[in-house]
mmCIF file of N, CA and C in Angstrom:
data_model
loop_
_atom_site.group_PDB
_atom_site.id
_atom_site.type_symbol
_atom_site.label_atom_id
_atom_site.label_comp_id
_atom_site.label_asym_id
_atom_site.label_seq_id
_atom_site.Cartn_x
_atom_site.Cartn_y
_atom_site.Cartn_z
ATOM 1 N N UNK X 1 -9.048 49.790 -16.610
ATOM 2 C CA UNK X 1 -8.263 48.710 -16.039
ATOM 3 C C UNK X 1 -9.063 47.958 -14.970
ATOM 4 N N UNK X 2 -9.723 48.252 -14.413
ATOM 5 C CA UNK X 2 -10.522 48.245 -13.248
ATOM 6 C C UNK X 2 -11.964 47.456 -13.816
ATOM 7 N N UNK X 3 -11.983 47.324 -14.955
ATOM 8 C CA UNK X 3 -12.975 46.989 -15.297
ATOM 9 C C UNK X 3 -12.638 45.612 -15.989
ATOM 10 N N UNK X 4 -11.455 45.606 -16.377
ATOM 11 C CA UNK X 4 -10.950 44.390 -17.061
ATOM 12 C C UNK X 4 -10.256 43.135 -15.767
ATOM 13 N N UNK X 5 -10.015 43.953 -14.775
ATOM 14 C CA UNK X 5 -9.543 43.151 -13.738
ATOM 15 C C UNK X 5 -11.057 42.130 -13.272
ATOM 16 N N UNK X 6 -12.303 43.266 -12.965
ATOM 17 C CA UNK X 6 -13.719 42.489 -12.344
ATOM 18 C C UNK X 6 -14.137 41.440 -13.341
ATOM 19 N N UNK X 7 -13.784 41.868 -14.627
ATOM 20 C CA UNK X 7 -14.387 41.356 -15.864
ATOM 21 C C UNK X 7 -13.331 39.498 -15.407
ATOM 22 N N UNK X 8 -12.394 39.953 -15.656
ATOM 23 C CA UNK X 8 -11.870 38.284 -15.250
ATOM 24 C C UNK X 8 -12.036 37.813 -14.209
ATOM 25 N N UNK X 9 -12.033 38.305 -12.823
ATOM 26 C CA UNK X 9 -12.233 37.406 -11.632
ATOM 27 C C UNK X 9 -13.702 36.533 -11.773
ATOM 28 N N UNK X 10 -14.641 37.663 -12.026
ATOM 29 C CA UNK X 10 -16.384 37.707 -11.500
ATOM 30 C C UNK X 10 -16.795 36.712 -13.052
ATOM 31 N N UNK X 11 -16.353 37.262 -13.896
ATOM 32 C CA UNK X 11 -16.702 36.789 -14.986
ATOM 33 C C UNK X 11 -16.357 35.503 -15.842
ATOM 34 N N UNK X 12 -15.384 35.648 -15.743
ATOM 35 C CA UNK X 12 -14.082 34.671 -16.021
ATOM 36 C C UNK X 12 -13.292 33.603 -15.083
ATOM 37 N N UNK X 13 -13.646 33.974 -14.066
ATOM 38 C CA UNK X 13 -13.580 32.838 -12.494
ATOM 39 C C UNK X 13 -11.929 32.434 -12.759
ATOM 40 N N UNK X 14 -11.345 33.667 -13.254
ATOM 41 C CA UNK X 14 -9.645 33.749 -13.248
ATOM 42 C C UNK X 14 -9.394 33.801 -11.629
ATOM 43 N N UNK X 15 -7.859 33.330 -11.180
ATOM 44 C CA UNK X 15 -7.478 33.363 -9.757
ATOM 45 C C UNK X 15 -7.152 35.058 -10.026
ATOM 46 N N UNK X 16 -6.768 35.446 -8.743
ATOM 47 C CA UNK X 16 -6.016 36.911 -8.494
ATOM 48 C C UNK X 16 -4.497 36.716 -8.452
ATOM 49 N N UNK X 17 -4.124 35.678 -8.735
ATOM 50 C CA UNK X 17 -2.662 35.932 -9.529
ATOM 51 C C UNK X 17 -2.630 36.138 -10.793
ATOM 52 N N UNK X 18 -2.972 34.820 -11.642
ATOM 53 C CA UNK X 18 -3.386 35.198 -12.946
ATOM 54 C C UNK X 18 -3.788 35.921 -13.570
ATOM 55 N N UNK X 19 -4.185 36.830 -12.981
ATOM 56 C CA UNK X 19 -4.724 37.717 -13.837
ATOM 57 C C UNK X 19 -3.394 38.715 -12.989
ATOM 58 N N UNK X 20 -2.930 39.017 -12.195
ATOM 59 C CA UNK X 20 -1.734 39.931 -12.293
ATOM 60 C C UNK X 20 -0.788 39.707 -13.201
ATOM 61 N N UNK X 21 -0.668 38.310 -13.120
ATOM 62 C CA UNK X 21 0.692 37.913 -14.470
ATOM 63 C C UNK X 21 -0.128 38.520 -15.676
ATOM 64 N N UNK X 22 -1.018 38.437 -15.931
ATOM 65 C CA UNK X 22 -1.868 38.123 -17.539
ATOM 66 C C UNK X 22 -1.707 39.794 -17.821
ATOM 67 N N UNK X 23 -2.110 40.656 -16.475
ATOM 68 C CA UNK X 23 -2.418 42.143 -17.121
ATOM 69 C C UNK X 23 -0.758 42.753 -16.486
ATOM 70 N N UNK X 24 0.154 41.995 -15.834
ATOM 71 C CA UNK X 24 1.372 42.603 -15.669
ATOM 72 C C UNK X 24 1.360 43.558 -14.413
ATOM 73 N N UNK X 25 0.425 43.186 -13.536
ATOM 74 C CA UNK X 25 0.470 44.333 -12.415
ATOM 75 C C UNK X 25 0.516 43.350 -10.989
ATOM 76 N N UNK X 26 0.418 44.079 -10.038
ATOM 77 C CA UNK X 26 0.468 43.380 -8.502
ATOM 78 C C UNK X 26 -0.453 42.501 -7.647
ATOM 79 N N UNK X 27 -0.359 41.657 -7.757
ATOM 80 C CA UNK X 27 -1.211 41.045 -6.417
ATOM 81 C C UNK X 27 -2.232 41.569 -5.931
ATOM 82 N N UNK X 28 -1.616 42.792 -5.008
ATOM 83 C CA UNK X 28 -2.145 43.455 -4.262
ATOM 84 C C UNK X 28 -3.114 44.554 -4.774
ATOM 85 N N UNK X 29 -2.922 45.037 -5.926
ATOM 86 C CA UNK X 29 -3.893 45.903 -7.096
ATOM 87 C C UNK X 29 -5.180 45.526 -7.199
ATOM 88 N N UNK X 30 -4.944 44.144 -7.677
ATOM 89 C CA UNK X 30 -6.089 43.105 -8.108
ATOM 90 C C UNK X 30 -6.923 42.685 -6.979
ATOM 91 N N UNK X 31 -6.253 42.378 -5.516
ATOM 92 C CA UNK X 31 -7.433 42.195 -4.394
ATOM 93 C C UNK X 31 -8.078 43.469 -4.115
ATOM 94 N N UNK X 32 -7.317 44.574 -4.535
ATOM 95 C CA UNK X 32 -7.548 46.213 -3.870
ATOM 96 C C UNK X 32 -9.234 46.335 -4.702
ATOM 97 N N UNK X 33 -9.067 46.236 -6.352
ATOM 98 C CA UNK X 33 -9.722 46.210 -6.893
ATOM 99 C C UNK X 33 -11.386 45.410 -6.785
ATOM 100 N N UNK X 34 -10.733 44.007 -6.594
ATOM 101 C CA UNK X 34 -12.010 43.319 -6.197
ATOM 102 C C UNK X 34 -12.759 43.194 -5.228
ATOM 103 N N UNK X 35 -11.424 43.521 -3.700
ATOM 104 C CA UNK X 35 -12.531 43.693 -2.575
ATOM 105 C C UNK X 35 -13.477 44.704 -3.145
ATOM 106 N N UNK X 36 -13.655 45.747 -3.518
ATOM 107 C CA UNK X 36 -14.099 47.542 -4.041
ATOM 108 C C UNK X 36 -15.794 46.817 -4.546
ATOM 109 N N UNK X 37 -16.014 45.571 -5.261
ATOM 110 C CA UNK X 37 -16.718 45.307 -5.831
ATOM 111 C C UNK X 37 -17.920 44.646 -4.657
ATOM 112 N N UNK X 38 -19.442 44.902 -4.850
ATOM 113 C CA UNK X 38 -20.352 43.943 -3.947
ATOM 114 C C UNK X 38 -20.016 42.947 -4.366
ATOM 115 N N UNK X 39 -20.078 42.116 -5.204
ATOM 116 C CA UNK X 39 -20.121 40.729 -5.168
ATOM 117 C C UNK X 39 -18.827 39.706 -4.741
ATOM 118 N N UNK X 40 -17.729 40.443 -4.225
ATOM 119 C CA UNK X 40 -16.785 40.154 -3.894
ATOM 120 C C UNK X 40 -16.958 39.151 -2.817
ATOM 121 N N UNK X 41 -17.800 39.256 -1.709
ATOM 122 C CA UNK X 41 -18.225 38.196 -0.867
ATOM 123 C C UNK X 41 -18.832 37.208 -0.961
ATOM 124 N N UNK X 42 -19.553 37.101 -1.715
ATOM 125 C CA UNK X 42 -20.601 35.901 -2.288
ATOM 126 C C UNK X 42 -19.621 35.390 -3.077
ATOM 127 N N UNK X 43 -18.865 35.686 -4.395
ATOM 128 C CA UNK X 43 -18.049 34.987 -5.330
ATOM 129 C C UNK X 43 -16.882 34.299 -3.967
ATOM 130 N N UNK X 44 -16.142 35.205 -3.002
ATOM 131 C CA UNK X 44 -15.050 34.409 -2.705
ATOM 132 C C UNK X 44 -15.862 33.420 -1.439
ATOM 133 N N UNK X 45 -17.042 33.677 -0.954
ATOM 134 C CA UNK X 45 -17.728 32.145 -0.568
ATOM 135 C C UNK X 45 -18.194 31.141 -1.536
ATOM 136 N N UNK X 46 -18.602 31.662 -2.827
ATOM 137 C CA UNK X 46 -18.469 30.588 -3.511
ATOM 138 C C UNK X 46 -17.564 29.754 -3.956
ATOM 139 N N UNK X 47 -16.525 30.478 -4.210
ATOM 140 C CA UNK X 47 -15.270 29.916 -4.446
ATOM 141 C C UNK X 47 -14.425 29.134 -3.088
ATOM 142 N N UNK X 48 -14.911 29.436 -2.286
ATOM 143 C CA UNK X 48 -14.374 28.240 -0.962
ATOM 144 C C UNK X 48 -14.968 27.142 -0.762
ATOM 145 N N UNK X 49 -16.511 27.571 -1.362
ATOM 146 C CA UNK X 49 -17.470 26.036 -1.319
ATOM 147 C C UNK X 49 -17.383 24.825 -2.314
ATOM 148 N N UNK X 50 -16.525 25.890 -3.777
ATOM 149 C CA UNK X 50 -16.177 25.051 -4.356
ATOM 150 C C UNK X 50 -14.612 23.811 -4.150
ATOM 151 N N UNK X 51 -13.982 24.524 -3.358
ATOM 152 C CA UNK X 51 -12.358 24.312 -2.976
ATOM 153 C C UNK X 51 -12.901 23.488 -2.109
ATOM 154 N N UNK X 52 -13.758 23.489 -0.978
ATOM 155 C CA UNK X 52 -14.016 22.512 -0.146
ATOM 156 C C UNK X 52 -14.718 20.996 -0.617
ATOM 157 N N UNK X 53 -15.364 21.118 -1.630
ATOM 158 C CA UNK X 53 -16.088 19.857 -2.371
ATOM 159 C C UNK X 53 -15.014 19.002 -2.926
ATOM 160 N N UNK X 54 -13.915 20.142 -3.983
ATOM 161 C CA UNK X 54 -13.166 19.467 -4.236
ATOM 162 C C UNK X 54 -11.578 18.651 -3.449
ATOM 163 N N UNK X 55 -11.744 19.731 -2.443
ATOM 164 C CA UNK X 55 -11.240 18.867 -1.191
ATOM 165 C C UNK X 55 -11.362 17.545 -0.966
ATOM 166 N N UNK X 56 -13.132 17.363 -0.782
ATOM 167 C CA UNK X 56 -13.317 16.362 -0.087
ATOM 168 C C UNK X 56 -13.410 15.178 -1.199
ATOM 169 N N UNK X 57 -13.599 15.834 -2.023
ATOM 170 C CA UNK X 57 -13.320 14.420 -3.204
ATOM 171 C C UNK X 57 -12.370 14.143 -3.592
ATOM 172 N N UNK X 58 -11.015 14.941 -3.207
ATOM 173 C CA UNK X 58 -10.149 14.728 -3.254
ATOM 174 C C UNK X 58 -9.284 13.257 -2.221
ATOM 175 N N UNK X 59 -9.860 13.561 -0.870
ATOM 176 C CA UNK X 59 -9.328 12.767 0.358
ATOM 177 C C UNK X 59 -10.821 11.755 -0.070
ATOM 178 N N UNK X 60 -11.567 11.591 -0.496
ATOM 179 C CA UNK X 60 -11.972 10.222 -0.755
ATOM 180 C C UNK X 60 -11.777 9.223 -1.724
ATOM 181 N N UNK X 61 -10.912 9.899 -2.678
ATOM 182 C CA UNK X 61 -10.351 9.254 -3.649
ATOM 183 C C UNK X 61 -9.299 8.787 -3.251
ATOM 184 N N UNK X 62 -8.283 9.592 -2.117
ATOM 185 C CA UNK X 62 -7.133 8.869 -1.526
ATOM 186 C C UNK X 62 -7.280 7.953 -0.628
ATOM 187 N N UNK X 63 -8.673 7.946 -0.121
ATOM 188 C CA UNK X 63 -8.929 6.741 1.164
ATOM 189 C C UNK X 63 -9.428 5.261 -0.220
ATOM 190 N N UNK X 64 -10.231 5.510 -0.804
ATOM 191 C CA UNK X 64 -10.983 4.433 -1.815
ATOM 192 C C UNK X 64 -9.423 4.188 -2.662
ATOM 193 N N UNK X 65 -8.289 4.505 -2.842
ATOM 194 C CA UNK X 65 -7.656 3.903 -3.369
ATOM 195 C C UNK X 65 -6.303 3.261 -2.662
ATOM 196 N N UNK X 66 -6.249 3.440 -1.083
ATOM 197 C CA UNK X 66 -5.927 3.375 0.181
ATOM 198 C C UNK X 66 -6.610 1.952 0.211
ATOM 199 N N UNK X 67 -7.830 1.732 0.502
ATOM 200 C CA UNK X 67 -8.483 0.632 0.862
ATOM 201 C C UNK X 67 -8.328 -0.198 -0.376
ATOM 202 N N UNK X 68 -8.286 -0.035 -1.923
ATOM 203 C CA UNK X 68 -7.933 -0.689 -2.699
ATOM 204 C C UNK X 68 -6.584 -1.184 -2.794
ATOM 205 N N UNK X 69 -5.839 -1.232 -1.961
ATOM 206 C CA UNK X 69 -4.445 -1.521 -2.470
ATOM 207 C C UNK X 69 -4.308 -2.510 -0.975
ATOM 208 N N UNK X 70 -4.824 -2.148 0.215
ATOM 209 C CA UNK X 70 -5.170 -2.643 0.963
ATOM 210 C C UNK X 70 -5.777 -4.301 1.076
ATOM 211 N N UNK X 71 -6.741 -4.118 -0.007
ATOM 212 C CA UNK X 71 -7.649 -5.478 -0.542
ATOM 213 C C UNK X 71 -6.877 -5.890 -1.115
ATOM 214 N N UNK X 72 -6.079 -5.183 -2.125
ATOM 215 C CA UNK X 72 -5.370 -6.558 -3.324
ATOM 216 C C UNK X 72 -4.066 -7.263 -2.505
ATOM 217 N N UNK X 73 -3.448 -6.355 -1.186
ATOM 218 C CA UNK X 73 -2.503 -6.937 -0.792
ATOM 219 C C UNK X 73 -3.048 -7.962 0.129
ATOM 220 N N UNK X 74 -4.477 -7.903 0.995
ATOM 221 C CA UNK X 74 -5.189 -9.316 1.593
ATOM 222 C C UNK X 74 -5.436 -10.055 1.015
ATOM 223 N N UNK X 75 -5.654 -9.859 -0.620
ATOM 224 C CA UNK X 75 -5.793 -10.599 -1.084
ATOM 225 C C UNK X 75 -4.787 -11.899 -1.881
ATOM 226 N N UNK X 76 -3.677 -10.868 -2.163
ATOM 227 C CA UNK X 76 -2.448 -11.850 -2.669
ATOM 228 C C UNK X 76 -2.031 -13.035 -1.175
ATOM 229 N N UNK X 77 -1.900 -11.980 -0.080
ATOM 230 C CA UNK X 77 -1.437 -13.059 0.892
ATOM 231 C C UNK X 77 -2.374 -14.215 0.896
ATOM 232 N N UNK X 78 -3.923 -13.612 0.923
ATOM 233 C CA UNK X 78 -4.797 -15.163 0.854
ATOM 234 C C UNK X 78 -4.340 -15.971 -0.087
ATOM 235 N N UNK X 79 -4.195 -15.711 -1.666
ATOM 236 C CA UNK X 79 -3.550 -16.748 -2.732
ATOM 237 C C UNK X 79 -2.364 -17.429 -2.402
ATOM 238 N N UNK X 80 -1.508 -16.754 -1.937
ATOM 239 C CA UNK X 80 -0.404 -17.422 -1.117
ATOM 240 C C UNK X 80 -0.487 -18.574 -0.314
ATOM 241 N N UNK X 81 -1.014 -18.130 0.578
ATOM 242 C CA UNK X 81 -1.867 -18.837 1.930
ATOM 243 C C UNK X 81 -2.216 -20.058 0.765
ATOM 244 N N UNK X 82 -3.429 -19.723 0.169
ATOM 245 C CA UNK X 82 -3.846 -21.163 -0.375
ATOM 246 C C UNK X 82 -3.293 -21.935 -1.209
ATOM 247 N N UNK X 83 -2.462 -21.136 -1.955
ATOM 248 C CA UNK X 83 -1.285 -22.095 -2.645
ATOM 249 C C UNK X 83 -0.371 -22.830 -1.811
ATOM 250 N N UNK X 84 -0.028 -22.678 -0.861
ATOM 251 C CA UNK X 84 1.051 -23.411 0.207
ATOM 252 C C UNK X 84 -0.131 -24.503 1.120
ATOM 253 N N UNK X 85 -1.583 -24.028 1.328
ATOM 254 C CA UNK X 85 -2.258 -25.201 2.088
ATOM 255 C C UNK X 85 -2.630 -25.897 0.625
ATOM 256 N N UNK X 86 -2.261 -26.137 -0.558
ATOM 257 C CA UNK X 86 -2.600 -26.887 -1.178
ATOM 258 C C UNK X 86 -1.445 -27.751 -1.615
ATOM 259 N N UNK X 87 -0.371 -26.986 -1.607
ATOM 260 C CA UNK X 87 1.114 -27.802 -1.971
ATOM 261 C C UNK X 87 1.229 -28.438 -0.965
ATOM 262 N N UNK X 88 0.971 -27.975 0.938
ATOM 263 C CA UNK X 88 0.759 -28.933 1.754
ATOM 264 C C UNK X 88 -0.278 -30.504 1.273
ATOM 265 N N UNK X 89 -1.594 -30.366 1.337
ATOM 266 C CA UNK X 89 -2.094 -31.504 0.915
ATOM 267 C C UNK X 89 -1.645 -31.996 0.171
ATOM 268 N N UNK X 90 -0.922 -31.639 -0.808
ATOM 269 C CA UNK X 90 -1.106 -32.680 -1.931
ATOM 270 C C UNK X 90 0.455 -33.215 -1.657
ATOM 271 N N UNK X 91 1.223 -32.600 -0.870
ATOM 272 C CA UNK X 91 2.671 -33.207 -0.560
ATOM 273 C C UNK X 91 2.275 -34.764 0.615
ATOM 274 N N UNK X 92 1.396 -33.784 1.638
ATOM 275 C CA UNK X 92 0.376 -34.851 2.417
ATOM 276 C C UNK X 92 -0.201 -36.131 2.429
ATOM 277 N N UNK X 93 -1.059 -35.952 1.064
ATOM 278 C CA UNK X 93 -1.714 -36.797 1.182
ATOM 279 C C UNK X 93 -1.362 -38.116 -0.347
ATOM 280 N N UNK X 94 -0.352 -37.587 -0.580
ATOM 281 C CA UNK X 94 0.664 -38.337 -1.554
ATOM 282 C C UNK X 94 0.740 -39.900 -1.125
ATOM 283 N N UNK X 95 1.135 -39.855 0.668
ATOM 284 C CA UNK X 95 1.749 -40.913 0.993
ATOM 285 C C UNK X 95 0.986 -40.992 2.494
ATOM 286 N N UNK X 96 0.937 -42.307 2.796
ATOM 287 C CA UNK X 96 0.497 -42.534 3.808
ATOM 288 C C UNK X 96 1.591 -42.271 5.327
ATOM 289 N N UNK X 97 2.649 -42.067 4.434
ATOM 290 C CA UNK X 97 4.263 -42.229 5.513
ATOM 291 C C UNK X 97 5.196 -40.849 4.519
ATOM 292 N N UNK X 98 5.233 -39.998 5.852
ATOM 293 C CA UNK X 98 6.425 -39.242 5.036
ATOM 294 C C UNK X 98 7.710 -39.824 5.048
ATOM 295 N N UNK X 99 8.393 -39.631 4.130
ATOM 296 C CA UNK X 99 9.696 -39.651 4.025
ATOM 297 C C UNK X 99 10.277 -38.725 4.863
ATOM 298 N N UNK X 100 11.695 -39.348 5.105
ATOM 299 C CA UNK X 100 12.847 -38.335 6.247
ATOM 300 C C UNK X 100 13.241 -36.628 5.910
ATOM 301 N N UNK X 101 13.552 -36.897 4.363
ATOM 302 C CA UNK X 101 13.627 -35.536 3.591
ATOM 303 C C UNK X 101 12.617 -35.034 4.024
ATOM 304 N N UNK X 102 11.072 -35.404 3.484
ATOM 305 C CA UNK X 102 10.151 -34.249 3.510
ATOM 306 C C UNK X 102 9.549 -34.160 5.264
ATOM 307 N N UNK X 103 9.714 -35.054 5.682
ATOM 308 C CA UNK X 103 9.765 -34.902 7.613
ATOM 309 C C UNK X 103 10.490 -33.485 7.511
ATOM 310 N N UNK X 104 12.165 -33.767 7.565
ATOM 311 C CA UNK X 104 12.635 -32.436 7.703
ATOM 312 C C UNK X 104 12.066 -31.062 7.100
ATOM 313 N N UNK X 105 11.618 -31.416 6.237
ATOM 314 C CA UNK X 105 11.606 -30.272 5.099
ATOM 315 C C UNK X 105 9.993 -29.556 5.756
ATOM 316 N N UNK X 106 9.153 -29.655 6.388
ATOM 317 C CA UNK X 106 8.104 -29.473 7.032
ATOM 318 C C UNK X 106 8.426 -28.988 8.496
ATOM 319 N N UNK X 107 9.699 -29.874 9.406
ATOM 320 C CA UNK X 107 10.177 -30.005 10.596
ATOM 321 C C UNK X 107 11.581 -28.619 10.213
ATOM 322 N N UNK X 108 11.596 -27.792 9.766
ATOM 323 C CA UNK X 108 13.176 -27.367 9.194
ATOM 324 C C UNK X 108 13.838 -26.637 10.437
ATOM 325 N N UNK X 109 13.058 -26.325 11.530
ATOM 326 C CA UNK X 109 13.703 -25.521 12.350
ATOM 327 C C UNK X 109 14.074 -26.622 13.306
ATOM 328 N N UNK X 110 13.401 -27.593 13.294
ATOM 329 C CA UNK X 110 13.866 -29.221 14.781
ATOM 330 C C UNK X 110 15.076 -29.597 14.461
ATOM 331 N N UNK X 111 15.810 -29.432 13.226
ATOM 332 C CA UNK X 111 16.814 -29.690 12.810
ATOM 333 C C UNK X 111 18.282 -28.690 12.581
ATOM 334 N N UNK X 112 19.563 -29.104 12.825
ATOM 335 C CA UNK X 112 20.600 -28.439 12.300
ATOM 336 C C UNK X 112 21.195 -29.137 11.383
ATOM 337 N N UNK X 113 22.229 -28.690 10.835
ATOM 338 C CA UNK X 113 22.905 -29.022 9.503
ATOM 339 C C UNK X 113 24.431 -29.451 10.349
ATOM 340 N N UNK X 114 24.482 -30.186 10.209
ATOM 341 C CA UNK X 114 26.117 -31.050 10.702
ATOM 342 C C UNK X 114 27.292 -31.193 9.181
ATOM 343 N N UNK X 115 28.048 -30.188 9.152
ATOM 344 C CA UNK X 115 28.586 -29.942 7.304
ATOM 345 C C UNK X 115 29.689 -31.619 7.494
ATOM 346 N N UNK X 116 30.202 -31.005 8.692
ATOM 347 C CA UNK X 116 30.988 -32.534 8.867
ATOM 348 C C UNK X 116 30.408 -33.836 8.691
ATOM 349 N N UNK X 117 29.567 -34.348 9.333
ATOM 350 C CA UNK X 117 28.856 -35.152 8.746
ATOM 351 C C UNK X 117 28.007 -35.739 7.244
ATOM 352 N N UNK X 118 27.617 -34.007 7.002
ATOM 353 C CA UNK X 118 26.911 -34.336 5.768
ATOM 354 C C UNK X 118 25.393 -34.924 6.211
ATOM 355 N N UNK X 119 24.942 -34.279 7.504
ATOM 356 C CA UNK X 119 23.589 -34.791 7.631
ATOM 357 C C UNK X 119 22.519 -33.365 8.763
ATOM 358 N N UNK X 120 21.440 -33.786 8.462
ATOM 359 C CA UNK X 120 21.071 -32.862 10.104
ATOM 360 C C UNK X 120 20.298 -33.891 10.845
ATOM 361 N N UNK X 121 20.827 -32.894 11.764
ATOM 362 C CA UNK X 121 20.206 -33.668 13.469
ATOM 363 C C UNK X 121 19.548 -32.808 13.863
ATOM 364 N N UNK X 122 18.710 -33.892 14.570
ATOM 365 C CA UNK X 122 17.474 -33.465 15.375
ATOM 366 C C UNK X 122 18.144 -32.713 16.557
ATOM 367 N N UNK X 123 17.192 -31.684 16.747
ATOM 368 C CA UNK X 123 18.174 -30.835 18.432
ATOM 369 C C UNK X 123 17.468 -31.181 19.202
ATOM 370 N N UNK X 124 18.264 -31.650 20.724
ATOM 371 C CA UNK X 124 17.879 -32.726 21.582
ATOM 372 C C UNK X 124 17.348 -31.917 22.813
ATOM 373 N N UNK X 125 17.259 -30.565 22.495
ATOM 374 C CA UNK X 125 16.954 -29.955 23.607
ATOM 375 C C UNK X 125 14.860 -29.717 23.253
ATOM 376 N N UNK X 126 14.605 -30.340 21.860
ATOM 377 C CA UNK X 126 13.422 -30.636 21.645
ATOM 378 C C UNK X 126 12.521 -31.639 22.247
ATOM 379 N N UNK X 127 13.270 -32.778 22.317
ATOM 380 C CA UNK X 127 12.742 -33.832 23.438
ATOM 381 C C UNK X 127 11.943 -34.403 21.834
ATOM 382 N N UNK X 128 12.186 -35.604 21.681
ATOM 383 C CA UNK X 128 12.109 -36.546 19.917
ATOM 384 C C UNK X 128 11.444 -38.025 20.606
ATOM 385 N N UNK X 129 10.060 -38.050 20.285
ATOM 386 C CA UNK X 129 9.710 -39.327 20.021
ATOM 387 C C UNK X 129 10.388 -40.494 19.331
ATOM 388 N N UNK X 130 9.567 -41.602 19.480
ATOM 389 C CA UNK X 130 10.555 -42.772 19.058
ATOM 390 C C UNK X 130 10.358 -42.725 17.385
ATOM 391 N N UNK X 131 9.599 -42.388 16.594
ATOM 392 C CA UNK X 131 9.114 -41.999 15.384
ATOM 393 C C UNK X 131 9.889 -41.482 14.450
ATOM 394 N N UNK X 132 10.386 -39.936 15.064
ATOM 395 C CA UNK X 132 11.166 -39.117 14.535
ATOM 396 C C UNK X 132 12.540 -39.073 14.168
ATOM 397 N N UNK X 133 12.986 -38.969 13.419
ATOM 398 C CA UNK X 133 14.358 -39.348 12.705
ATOM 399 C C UNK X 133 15.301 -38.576 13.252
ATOM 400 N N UNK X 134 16.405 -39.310 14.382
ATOM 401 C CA UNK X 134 17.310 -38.785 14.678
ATOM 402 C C UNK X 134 18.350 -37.635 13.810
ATOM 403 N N UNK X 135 18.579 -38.559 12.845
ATOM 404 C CA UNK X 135 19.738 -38.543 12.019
ATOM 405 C C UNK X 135 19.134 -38.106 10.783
ATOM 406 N N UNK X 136 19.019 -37.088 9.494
ATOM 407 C CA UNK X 136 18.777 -37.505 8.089
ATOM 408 C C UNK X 136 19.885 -37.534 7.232
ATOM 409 N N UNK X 137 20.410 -37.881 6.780
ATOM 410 C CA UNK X 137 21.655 -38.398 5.403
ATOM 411 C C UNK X 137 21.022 -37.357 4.909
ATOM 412 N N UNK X 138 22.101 -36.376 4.200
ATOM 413 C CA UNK X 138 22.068 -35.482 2.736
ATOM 414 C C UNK X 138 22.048 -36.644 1.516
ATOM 415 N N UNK X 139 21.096 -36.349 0.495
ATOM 416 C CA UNK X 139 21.225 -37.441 -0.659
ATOM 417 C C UNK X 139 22.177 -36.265 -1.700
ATOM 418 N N UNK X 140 22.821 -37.559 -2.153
ATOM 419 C CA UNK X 140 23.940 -36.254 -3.492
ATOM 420 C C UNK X 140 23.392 -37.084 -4.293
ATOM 421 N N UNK X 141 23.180 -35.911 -5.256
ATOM 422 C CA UNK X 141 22.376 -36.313 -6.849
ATOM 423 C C UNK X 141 23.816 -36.500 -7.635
#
């Protein structure tokens, strides 16, 4: 028995559970057994040097795919970003004069919504050049 236990750890690079389930005996049998053996120290430092490599390639695969998800999300916001400074220009440079709609629609926070009226106003606690559109009319389609 004793020989079939060394035969799988040393030989077979089985864990010391597995092989209790496999031969039906204890835990504690199987370390009893293998401490008993010289090479018991060298195999279970080898076997930590291996657990530690794969450790560490483990947590660099979680940082490299950490920093990848990282990039694609700087990166969507940049596409964003440049899709809106381009819908800007080209809303921009359309016209030499914005319209009141798209004033507001650029301006959306200088303004409130008056339902009674049916218009928004400029809020006066902004302080409004002579330029800027008091008043805008809702258009009904």
């Amino acid at each position: 028995m004793e020989d079939i236990i060394k035969n799988l750890y040393f030989d077979e690079k089985m864990k010391q559970k597995d092989i209790a389930n496999k031969l039906n005996i204890s835990k504690a049998k199987v370390t009893r057994t293998i401490k008993m053996d010289s090479r018991y120290i060298e195999e279970k430092n080898s076997r930590k040097e291996i657990t530690k490599i794969k450790h560490n390639k483990d947590i660099q695969k979680r940082v490299e795919t950490k920093r990848k998800i990282s990039q694609f999300n700087k990166n969507s916001d940049d596409l964003i970003l440049k899709q809106m400074h381009n819908q800007a220009s080209s809303e921009l440079s359309g016209r030499k004069t914005l319209s009141n709609e798209s004033y507001r629609k650029w301006n959306y926070s200088a303004y409130n919504y008056n339902p009674s009226k049916e218009r928004f106003e400029f809020k006066e606690n902004l302080g409004r050049s002579y330029d800027v559109p008091k008043y805008i009319k809702v258009k009904k389609y």
